[in-house]
Amino acid sequence: MNTSGRYRTQFADFQLIQDEILKFAGMKPPELMSYFKEHPADALYTIPHPAGGTVFVGKKGGQAFSRISASYLESLGSSRLDFDSHAFTDEFEKLYLEWIISGKTLDQTTLRHLLDDAAARRRSAHISLQHYIPCSVVFAETPPEFEVGPVKFRRMLDFLSEHLSLIKNRADAARYSPGQGPQGERSKRSQADFLVQELELFFPTFKWIASIVIPACDSSVSKERAHRAVQSSLDLLKLFLSGMRKSGIRQAHVLGIRQT
């Protein structure tokens, strides 16, 4: 599809979204409940209102947001790969609502500006992460570390000796830092407790840990790239082994630490 055709299609979807929002906004609560009873899928597609509450967009509106996002990201070329499509759509939805509430008009031109602003917001959240992935590598524990391409492998005991106290301290700081209400406090405590539990109980079950730095992108994309890189390195190691030693090489799941 050429550029002008893409813009027309995006704007048609935008108009569909507006129609769906107005449809649900015009329903009184009993009518809305009756409608959702007959069309339960429509109740699942919502946007949080900045002032609180929920704006219903329905299944058609939600799918239109996704189509616009997919079309826009495709137009970015290879840089689109740095974006999580779901995270971008969420950002686009929130920004769209902000624009509408502020009274801005949307046409084909301003819609492109809106999408560019959503992309800029997502890029501002892109960070470089160093990922640590426990691995089972059937090697002697000397040397204590080695590299395969961009992936560095270290003995788990050395890693925990160096990092465990620091990570525990950071988890404690996160656990007791000011939160956004009781639910936010519980969420932070739960995440901090899970992090420490992984380090103390899960990580020591592996003798090796792989680490790799992934350049700035969405965190979910970073995680996927880290797993692929580590798996590629492990596959290279397997080329030099055979039989049972090869079958014992594998990776566990990921832990990402922000690069400073």
mmCIF file of C-alpha atoms in Angstrom, residues 15-29 31-33 35-36 39 41-43 45 55-62 96:
data_model
loop_
_atom_site.group_PDB
_atom_site.id
_atom_site.type_symbol
_atom_site.label_atom_id
_atom_site.label_comp_id
_atom_site.label_asym_id
_atom_site.label_seq_id
_atom_site.Cartn_x
_atom_site.Cartn_y
_atom_site.Cartn_z
ATOM 1 C CA GLN A 15 -13.324 7.419 12.393
ATOM 2 C CA LEU A 16 -14.562 3.919 13.244
ATOM 3 C CA ILE A 17 -13.000 4.310 16.709
ATOM 4 C CA GLN A 18 -14.754 7.621 17.216
ATOM 5 C CA ASP A 19 -18.088 6.102 16.213
ATOM 6 C CA GLU A 20 -17.652 3.199 18.627
ATOM 7 C CA ILE A 21 -16.702 5.472 21.537
ATOM 8 C CA LEU A 22 -19.698 7.718 20.900
ATOM 9 C CA LYS A 23 -21.966 4.674 20.668
ATOM 10 C CA PHE A 24 -20.954 3.377 24.097
ATOM 11 C CA ALA A 25 -20.842 6.857 25.664
ATOM 12 C CA GLY A 26 -24.461 7.410 24.570
ATOM 13 C CA MET A 27 -25.729 4.334 26.397
ATOM 14 C CA LYS A 28 -27.205 4.621 29.888
ATOM 15 C CA PRO A 29 -25.856 2.131 32.481
ATOM 16 C CA GLU A 31 -28.581 -0.271 28.443
ATOM 17 C CA LEU A 32 -24.800 -0.733 28.572
ATOM 18 C CA MET A 33 -25.083 -3.733 30.903
ATOM 19 C CA TYR A 35 -25.551 -4.753 25.605
ATOM 20 C CA PHE A 36 -22.456 -6.304 27.210
ATOM 21 C CA HIS A 39 -21.795 -8.869 23.379
ATOM 22 C CA ALA A 41 -16.234 -9.335 24.007
ATOM 23 C CA ASP A 42 -16.936 -5.617 23.587
ATOM 24 C CA ALA A 43 -16.540 -5.059 27.339
ATOM 25 C CA TYR A 45 -11.739 -3.342 24.928
ATOM 26 C CA VAL A 55 -13.738 4.554 28.142
ATOM 27 C CA PHE A 56 -15.260 1.674 26.181
ATOM 28 C CA VAL A 57 -14.124 1.284 22.578
ATOM 29 C CA GLY A 58 -15.522 -2.192 21.886
ATOM 30 C CA LYS A 59 -13.976 -4.984 19.899
ATOM 31 C CA LYS A 60 -14.212 -3.104 16.588
ATOM 32 C CA GLY A 61 -12.553 -0.044 18.115
ATOM 33 C CA GLY A 62 -9.819 -2.109 19.764
ATOM 34 C CA TYR A 96 -5.378 9.630 21.573
#
